[in-house]
Short mmCIF file of N, CA and C and ligand atoms in Angstrom, two decimals:
data_model
loop_
_atom_site.label_atom_id
_atom_site.label_comp_id
_atom_site.label_asym_id
_atom_site.label_seq_id
_atom_site.Cartn_x
_atom_site.Cartn_y
_atom_site.Cartn_z
N MET A 1 167.26 36.25 49.28
CA MET A 1 166.28 35.44 48.55
C MET A 1 164.89 35.63 49.15
N ALA A 2 163.90 35.71 48.29
CA ALA A 2 162.53 35.91 48.78
C ALA A 2 162.05 34.70 49.57
N LEU A 3 161.24 34.96 50.57
CA LEU A 3 160.72 33.87 51.41
C LEU A 3 159.78 32.97 50.61
N TYR A 4 158.99 33.60 49.73
CA TYR A 4 158.01 32.85 48.94
C TYR A 4 158.35 32.92 47.46
N SER A 5 158.13 31.81 46.76
CA SER A 5 158.41 31.76 45.33
C SER A 5 157.38 32.59 44.56
N GLU A 6 157.70 32.88 43.31
CA GLU A 6 156.74 33.62 42.48
C GLU A 6 155.45 32.83 42.29
N LYS A 7 155.58 31.51 42.22
CA LYS A 7 154.36 30.69 42.05
C LYS A 7 153.47 30.78 43.28
N VAL A 8 154.08 30.75 44.46
CA VAL A 8 153.28 30.88 45.68
C VAL A 8 152.57 32.23 45.67
N MET A 9 153.29 33.28 45.33
CA MET A 9 152.68 34.61 45.32
C MET A 9 151.57 34.70 44.28
N ASP A 10 151.79 34.08 43.12
CA ASP A 10 150.77 34.10 42.06
C ASP A 10 149.50 33.39 42.53
N HIS A 11 149.66 32.19 43.10
CA HIS A 11 148.47 31.43 43.54
C HIS A 11 147.82 32.06 44.76
N PHE A 12 148.60 32.81 45.55
CA PHE A 12 148.02 33.52 46.69
C PHE A 12 147.22 34.74 46.21
N ARG A 13 147.78 35.45 45.25
CA ARG A 13 147.10 36.67 44.77
C ARG A 13 145.95 36.36 43.83
N ASN A 14 146.09 35.29 43.04
CA ASN A 14 145.05 34.91 42.07
C ASN A 14 144.68 33.44 42.25
N PRO A 15 144.10 33.11 43.37
CA PRO A 15 143.82 31.69 43.62
C PRO A 15 142.82 31.13 42.61
N ARG A 16 143.14 29.92 42.11
CA ARG A 16 142.25 29.22 41.18
C ARG A 16 141.27 28.36 41.97
N ASN A 17 140.09 28.20 41.40
CA ASN A 17 139.08 27.25 41.92
C ASN A 17 138.56 27.60 43.31
N VAL A 18 138.42 28.88 43.59
CA VAL A 18 137.83 29.29 44.87
C VAL A 18 136.32 29.25 44.75
N GLY A 19 135.65 28.77 45.77
CA GLY A 19 134.19 28.80 45.78
C GLY A 19 133.61 27.50 46.28
N ILE A 20 132.32 27.33 46.04
CA ILE A 20 131.65 26.10 46.46
C ILE A 20 130.99 25.46 45.24
N ILE A 21 130.68 24.19 45.34
CA ILE A 21 129.94 23.48 44.28
C ILE A 21 128.64 22.99 44.90
N GLU A 22 127.54 23.47 44.35
CA GLU A 22 126.24 22.97 44.81
C GLU A 22 126.12 21.51 44.38
N ASN A 23 125.51 20.69 45.19
CA ASN A 23 125.34 19.27 44.90
C ASN A 23 126.67 18.58 44.58
N ALA A 24 127.68 18.90 45.36
CA ALA A 24 128.99 18.27 45.15
C ALA A 24 128.89 16.77 45.39
N ASP A 25 129.73 16.02 44.68
CA ASP A 25 129.75 14.56 44.85
C ASP A 25 130.61 14.16 46.04
N GLY A 26 131.50 15.05 46.45
CA GLY A 26 132.34 14.78 47.62
C GLY A 26 132.70 16.09 48.28
N ILE A 27 132.61 16.14 49.61
CA ILE A 27 132.97 17.34 50.36
C ILE A 27 133.90 16.93 51.50
N GLY A 28 134.98 17.64 51.65
CA GLY A 28 135.91 17.35 52.74
C GLY A 28 136.26 18.61 53.48
N GLU A 29 136.22 18.54 54.80
CA GLU A 29 136.60 19.70 55.61
C GLU A 29 137.55 19.25 56.70
N VAL A 30 138.66 19.95 56.81
CA VAL A 30 139.63 19.62 57.84
C VAL A 30 140.13 20.90 58.50
N GLY A 31 140.70 20.74 59.68
CA GLY A 31 141.28 21.87 60.38
C GLY A 31 142.64 21.51 60.92
N ASN A 32 143.46 22.52 61.12
CA ASN A 32 144.77 22.30 61.71
C ASN A 32 144.71 22.75 63.17
N ALA A 33 144.94 21.81 64.07
CA ALA A 33 144.80 22.11 65.49
C ALA A 33 145.80 23.16 65.96
N ARG A 34 146.95 23.22 65.29
CA ARG A 34 148.00 24.13 65.74
C ARG A 34 147.67 25.59 65.42
N CYS A 35 147.26 25.84 64.16
CA CYS A 35 147.03 27.24 63.78
C CYS A 35 145.54 27.60 63.75
N GLY A 36 144.66 26.60 63.81
CA GLY A 36 143.22 26.86 63.83
C GLY A 36 142.63 27.09 62.45
N ASP A 37 143.44 26.95 61.41
CA ASP A 37 142.94 27.20 60.06
C ASP A 37 142.06 26.03 59.57
N ILE A 38 141.15 26.39 58.66
CA ILE A 38 140.16 25.42 58.16
C ILE A 38 140.18 25.40 56.65
N MET A 39 140.01 24.22 56.08
CA MET A 39 140.00 24.05 54.62
C MET A 39 138.81 23.17 54.23
N LYS A 40 138.11 23.58 53.17
CA LYS A 40 136.98 22.80 52.68
C LYS A 40 137.12 22.61 51.18
N ILE A 41 136.95 21.39 50.73
CA ILE A 41 137.08 21.04 49.31
C ILE A 41 135.76 20.44 48.81
N TYR A 42 135.37 20.85 47.61
CA TYR A 42 134.16 20.31 46.96
C TYR A 42 134.59 19.65 45.65
N LEU A 43 134.07 18.46 45.39
CA LEU A 43 134.39 17.73 44.16
C LEU A 43 133.14 17.45 43.35
N LYS A 44 133.27 17.60 42.04
CA LYS A 44 132.25 17.11 41.12
C LYS A 44 132.92 16.02 40.29
N VAL A 45 132.33 14.84 40.28
CA VAL A 45 132.95 13.69 39.63
C VAL A 45 132.01 13.11 38.59
N ASP A 46 132.56 12.85 37.40
CA ASP A 46 131.78 12.23 36.35
C ASP A 46 132.60 11.08 35.78
N ASN A 47 132.03 9.86 35.89
CA ASN A 47 132.76 8.70 35.37
C ASN A 47 134.15 8.56 35.98
N ASP A 48 134.25 8.79 37.26
CA ASP A 48 135.51 8.72 38.02
C ASP A 48 136.52 9.82 37.68
N ILE A 49 136.11 10.79 36.88
CA ILE A 49 136.99 11.92 36.57
C ILE A 49 136.52 13.15 37.34
N ILE A 50 137.46 13.85 37.94
CA ILE A 50 137.14 15.06 38.68
C ILE A 50 136.93 16.19 37.66
N THR A 51 135.67 16.48 37.40
CA THR A 51 135.36 17.48 36.37
C THR A 51 135.37 18.89 36.93
N ASP A 52 135.16 19.02 38.24
CA ASP A 52 135.23 20.34 38.86
C ASP A 52 135.67 20.19 40.30
N ILE A 53 136.35 21.18 40.78
CA ILE A 53 136.83 21.18 42.17
C ILE A 53 136.91 22.62 42.64
N LYS A 54 136.44 22.85 43.84
CA LYS A 54 136.48 24.20 44.43
C LYS A 54 136.95 24.09 45.87
N PHE A 55 137.49 25.20 46.37
CA PHE A 55 137.87 25.20 47.77
C PHE A 55 137.49 26.51 48.45
N GLU A 56 137.29 26.39 49.75
CA GLU A 56 137.14 27.56 50.62
C GLU A 56 138.14 27.36 51.74
N THR A 57 138.78 28.43 52.16
CA THR A 57 139.68 28.28 53.29
C THR A 57 139.63 29.47 54.21
N PHE A 58 139.74 29.17 55.48
CA PHE A 58 139.98 30.20 56.47
C PHE A 58 141.41 29.92 56.91
N GLY A 59 142.35 30.44 56.12
CA GLY A 59 143.73 30.06 56.38
C GLY A 59 144.69 31.11 55.88
N CYS A 60 145.96 30.80 56.05
CA CYS A 60 147.02 31.74 55.70
C CYS A 60 147.27 31.76 54.19
N GLY A 61 148.17 32.63 53.77
CA GLY A 61 148.51 32.73 52.35
C GLY A 61 149.06 31.45 51.79
N SER A 62 149.85 30.73 52.56
CA SER A 62 150.40 29.45 52.08
C SER A 62 149.30 28.41 51.92
N ALA A 63 148.30 28.47 52.79
CA ALA A 63 147.18 27.54 52.67
C ALA A 63 146.38 27.85 51.41
N ILE A 64 146.19 29.12 51.12
CA ILE A 64 145.47 29.52 49.90
C ILE A 64 146.25 29.08 48.67
N ALA A 65 147.55 29.36 48.64
CA ALA A 65 148.37 28.98 47.49
C ALA A 65 148.41 27.47 47.33
N SER A 66 148.52 26.74 48.45
CA SER A 66 148.57 25.27 48.39
C SER A 66 147.27 24.70 47.86
N SER A 67 146.14 25.24 48.33
CA SER A 67 144.84 24.74 47.87
C SER A 67 144.64 25.03 46.40
N SER A 68 145.02 26.23 46.00
CA SER A 68 144.89 26.62 44.60
C SER A 68 145.70 25.68 43.71
N MET A 69 146.95 25.44 44.08
CA MET A 69 147.80 24.55 43.29
C MET A 69 147.28 23.11 43.34
N ALA A 70 146.90 22.66 44.51
CA ALA A 70 146.43 21.27 44.65
C ALA A 70 145.20 21.02 43.79
N THR A 71 144.28 21.99 43.77
CA THR A 71 143.07 21.80 42.96
C THR A 71 143.42 21.79 41.47
N GLU A 72 144.39 22.63 41.08
CA GLU A 72 144.83 22.62 39.68
C GLU A 72 145.46 21.28 39.30
N LEU A 73 146.20 20.71 40.24
CA LEU A 73 146.91 19.46 39.94
C LEU A 73 145.97 18.27 39.74
N ILE A 74 144.80 18.29 40.37
CA ILE A 74 143.93 17.11 40.24
C ILE A 74 142.68 17.36 39.40
N LYS A 75 142.44 18.58 39.00
CA LYS A 75 141.29 18.87 38.14
C LYS A 75 141.47 18.14 36.82
N GLY A 76 140.46 17.37 36.41
CA GLY A 76 140.54 16.63 35.15
C GLY A 76 141.19 15.26 35.29
N LYS A 77 141.69 14.96 36.50
CA LYS A 77 142.32 13.66 36.75
C LYS A 77 141.29 12.68 37.31
N SER A 78 141.64 11.40 37.31
CA SER A 78 140.74 10.41 37.89
C SER A 78 140.81 10.50 39.42
N VAL A 79 139.78 9.98 40.06
CA VAL A 79 139.78 10.00 41.53
C VAL A 79 140.96 9.19 42.08
N HIS A 80 141.37 8.16 41.34
CA HIS A 80 142.49 7.34 41.82
C HIS A 80 143.82 8.09 41.69
N GLU A 81 143.96 8.86 40.63
CA GLU A 81 145.17 9.70 40.51
C GLU A 81 145.16 10.74 41.63
N ALA A 82 143.99 11.30 41.90
CA ALA A 82 143.88 12.33 42.94
C ALA A 82 144.26 11.77 44.31
N MET A 83 143.95 10.50 44.54
CA MET A 83 144.29 9.88 45.83
C MET A 83 145.79 9.87 46.06
N ARG A 84 146.55 9.89 44.98
CA ARG A 84 148.01 9.82 45.11
C ARG A 84 148.66 11.20 45.27
N LEU A 85 147.84 12.25 45.25
CA LEU A 85 148.41 13.59 45.40
C LEU A 85 148.97 13.75 46.82
N THR A 86 150.19 14.17 46.91
CA THR A 86 150.81 14.38 48.22
C THR A 86 151.09 15.87 48.43
N ASN A 87 151.23 16.23 49.68
CA ASN A 87 151.58 17.62 49.97
C ASN A 87 152.96 17.95 49.40
N LYS A 88 153.80 16.93 49.30
CA LYS A 88 155.14 17.13 48.75
C LYS A 88 155.05 17.56 47.28
N ALA A 89 154.14 16.91 46.53
CA ALA A 89 153.96 17.27 45.12
C ALA A 89 153.44 18.70 45.00
N VAL A 90 152.57 19.09 45.93
CA VAL A 90 152.03 20.45 45.92
C VAL A 90 153.14 21.47 46.20
N VAL A 91 153.97 21.16 47.19
CA VAL A 91 155.09 22.06 47.54
C VAL A 91 156.05 22.17 46.36
N GLU A 92 156.35 21.05 45.71
CA GLU A 92 157.25 21.08 44.56
C GLU A 92 156.66 21.92 43.43
N ALA A 93 155.35 21.74 43.20
CA ALA A 93 154.69 22.50 42.12
C ALA A 93 154.69 24.00 42.41
N LEU A 94 154.76 24.35 43.69
CA LEU A 94 154.81 25.77 44.08
C LEU A 94 156.24 26.29 44.14
N ASP A 95 157.19 25.45 43.73
CA ASP A 95 158.62 25.81 43.83
C ASP A 95 159.04 26.06 45.27
N GLY A 96 158.42 25.29 46.17
CA GLY A 96 158.82 25.31 47.57
C GLY A 96 157.99 26.19 48.47
N LEU A 97 158.02 25.84 49.74
CA LEU A 97 157.42 26.65 50.81
C LEU A 97 158.45 26.71 51.95
N PRO A 98 158.45 27.77 52.71
CA PRO A 98 159.33 27.78 53.89
C PRO A 98 158.98 26.59 54.80
N SER A 99 159.97 26.03 55.47
CA SER A 99 159.72 24.79 56.24
C SER A 99 158.61 24.97 57.28
N HIS A 100 158.50 26.16 57.86
CA HIS A 100 157.46 26.36 58.88
C HIS A 100 156.07 26.52 58.26
N LYS A 101 156.00 26.49 56.91
CA LYS A 101 154.71 26.61 56.22
C LYS A 101 154.33 25.32 55.49
N VAL A 102 155.14 24.30 55.60
CA VAL A 102 154.83 23.04 54.90
C VAL A 102 153.52 22.45 55.42
N HIS A 103 153.24 22.64 56.71
CA HIS A 103 152.00 22.06 57.25
C HIS A 103 150.75 22.64 56.57
N CYS A 104 150.86 23.82 55.98
CA CYS A 104 149.73 24.42 55.26
C CYS A 104 149.38 23.59 54.03
N SER A 105 150.42 23.03 53.38
CA SER A 105 150.17 22.17 52.22
C SER A 105 149.56 20.84 52.65
N VAL A 106 149.88 20.42 53.87
CA VAL A 106 149.27 19.19 54.40
C VAL A 106 147.77 19.38 54.56
N LEU A 107 147.38 20.58 54.97
CA LEU A 107 145.95 20.87 55.14
C LEU A 107 145.21 20.69 53.81
N ALA A 108 145.81 21.16 52.72
CA ALA A 108 145.18 21.01 51.40
C ALA A 108 145.06 19.54 51.02
N GLU A 109 146.13 18.80 51.26
CA GLU A 109 146.11 17.36 50.93
C GLU A 109 145.04 16.65 51.76
N GLU A 110 144.98 16.96 53.04
CA GLU A 110 144.01 16.30 53.92
C GLU A 110 142.57 16.62 53.52
N ALA A 111 142.33 17.85 53.10
CA ALA A 111 140.97 18.23 52.69
C ALA A 111 140.57 17.48 51.42
N ILE A 112 141.51 17.33 50.50
CA ILE A 112 141.23 16.58 49.27
C ILE A 112 140.97 15.11 49.61
N GLN A 113 141.79 14.55 50.48
CA GLN A 113 141.59 13.15 50.88
C GLN A 113 140.22 12.99 51.55
N ALA A 114 139.83 13.95 52.37
CA ALA A 114 138.53 13.88 53.04
C ALA A 114 137.38 13.96 52.03
N ALA A 115 137.55 14.81 51.01
CA ALA A 115 136.51 14.93 49.98
C ALA A 115 136.42 13.64 49.15
N LEU A 116 137.58 13.05 48.86
CA LEU A 116 137.58 11.78 48.12
C LEU A 116 136.94 10.68 48.96
N LYS A 117 137.25 10.68 50.24
CA LYS A 117 136.66 9.67 51.14
C LYS A 117 135.14 9.82 51.15
N ASP A 118 134.67 11.05 51.20
CA ASP A 118 133.23 11.31 51.18
C ASP A 118 132.62 10.81 49.88
N TYR A 119 133.32 11.05 48.77
CA TYR A 119 132.85 10.58 47.46
C TYR A 119 132.74 9.05 47.45
N PHE A 120 133.79 8.37 47.91
CA PHE A 120 133.78 6.90 47.90
C PHE A 120 132.71 6.37 48.85
N THR A 121 132.57 7.00 49.99
CA THR A 121 131.57 6.56 50.98
C THR A 121 130.16 6.68 50.40
N LYS A 122 129.90 7.81 49.73
CA LYS A 122 128.57 8.01 49.13
C LYS A 122 128.28 6.97 48.06
N LYS A 123 129.33 6.49 47.40
CA LYS A 123 129.15 5.47 46.36
C LYS A 123 129.17 4.05 46.95
N GLY A 124 129.38 3.95 48.26
CA GLY A 124 129.41 2.64 48.91
C GLY A 124 130.68 1.87 48.62
N LEU A 125 131.77 2.60 48.29
CA LEU A 125 133.03 1.94 47.97
C LEU A 125 134.04 2.14 49.11
N PRO A 126 134.95 1.18 49.30
CA PRO A 126 135.98 1.36 50.34
C PRO A 126 136.97 2.44 49.94
N PHE A 127 137.51 3.11 50.93
CA PHE A 127 138.51 4.16 50.67
C PHE A 127 139.77 3.80 51.44
N LEU A 128 140.83 3.54 50.70
CA LEU A 128 142.10 3.16 51.33
C LEU A 128 143.04 4.34 51.26
N THR A 129 143.44 4.85 52.41
CA THR A 129 144.32 6.02 52.42
C THR A 129 145.75 5.61 52.10
N MET A 130 146.51 6.59 51.63
CA MET A 130 147.91 6.35 51.31
C MET A 130 148.73 6.38 52.59
N PRO A 131 149.86 5.66 52.62
CA PRO A 131 150.74 5.78 53.79
C PRO A 131 151.25 7.20 53.93
N MET A 132 151.43 7.66 55.16
CA MET A 132 151.73 9.08 55.40
C MET A 132 153.22 9.39 55.46
N THR A 133 154.04 8.52 54.92
CA THR A 133 155.48 8.74 54.99
C THR A 133 155.92 10.01 54.27
N HIS A 134 155.11 10.46 53.29
CA HIS A 134 155.48 11.64 52.53
C HIS A 134 155.47 12.91 53.37
N ARG A 135 154.94 12.83 54.57
CA ARG A 135 154.86 14.04 55.39
C ARG A 135 156.10 14.22 56.26
N ALA A 136 157.12 13.45 55.98
CA ALA A 136 158.30 13.52 56.82
C ALA A 136 158.90 14.91 56.88
N ASP A 137 158.73 15.70 55.81
CA ASP A 137 159.35 17.02 55.83
C ASP A 137 158.44 18.11 56.41
N CYS A 138 157.30 17.72 56.94
CA CYS A 138 156.45 18.70 57.61
C CYS A 138 156.92 18.85 59.06
N SER A 139 157.01 20.07 59.52
CA SER A 139 157.57 20.31 60.85
C SER A 139 156.52 20.56 61.91
N CYS A 140 155.24 20.30 61.60
CA CYS A 140 154.21 20.67 62.56
C CYS A 140 154.06 19.64 63.70
N HIS A 141 154.63 18.44 63.54
CA HIS A 141 154.57 17.38 64.54
C HIS A 141 153.16 16.88 64.82
N GLU A 142 152.21 17.19 63.94
CA GLU A 142 150.85 16.74 64.16
C GLU A 142 150.34 15.83 63.06
N CYS A 143 151.04 15.82 61.92
CA CYS A 143 150.54 14.97 60.84
C CYS A 143 151.55 13.87 60.55
FE1 LIG W 1 147.56 27.49 59.29
FE2 LIG W 1 149.04 28.01 57.16
S1 LIG W 1 149.34 28.74 59.17
S2 LIG W 1 147.35 26.67 57.31
#
């Protein structure tokens, strides 16, 4: 059996929503202390709807595929729906990741959460994070 699903390979080879957004309404940047990879997310929000989202990553293929899928999953959704996006949902949408690569999907989720937090902060609104129980299947021991 192949290590990576066809969806992972597709999003790795043809990543969606790569780039930056000038004058973004929310920007989030996070890094993974274990592998040193970095992820940056840009959001454009209109009337609480995410009208555009872009990402840049200095990361592995799984991080690229995870970011690509994660941005597709929340593009066009409300900021509140986006807050509920979990790395587990991203992994499921990719038809799975090897267990030692699940932490790469966490990086995408964390970058989106950071961008949403930035958006809420700029609007002067409180940002309540989701409980992190969904990360139980990540093996990195850091999230
Ligand atoms: Fe670092 Fe994948 S190995 S994000």
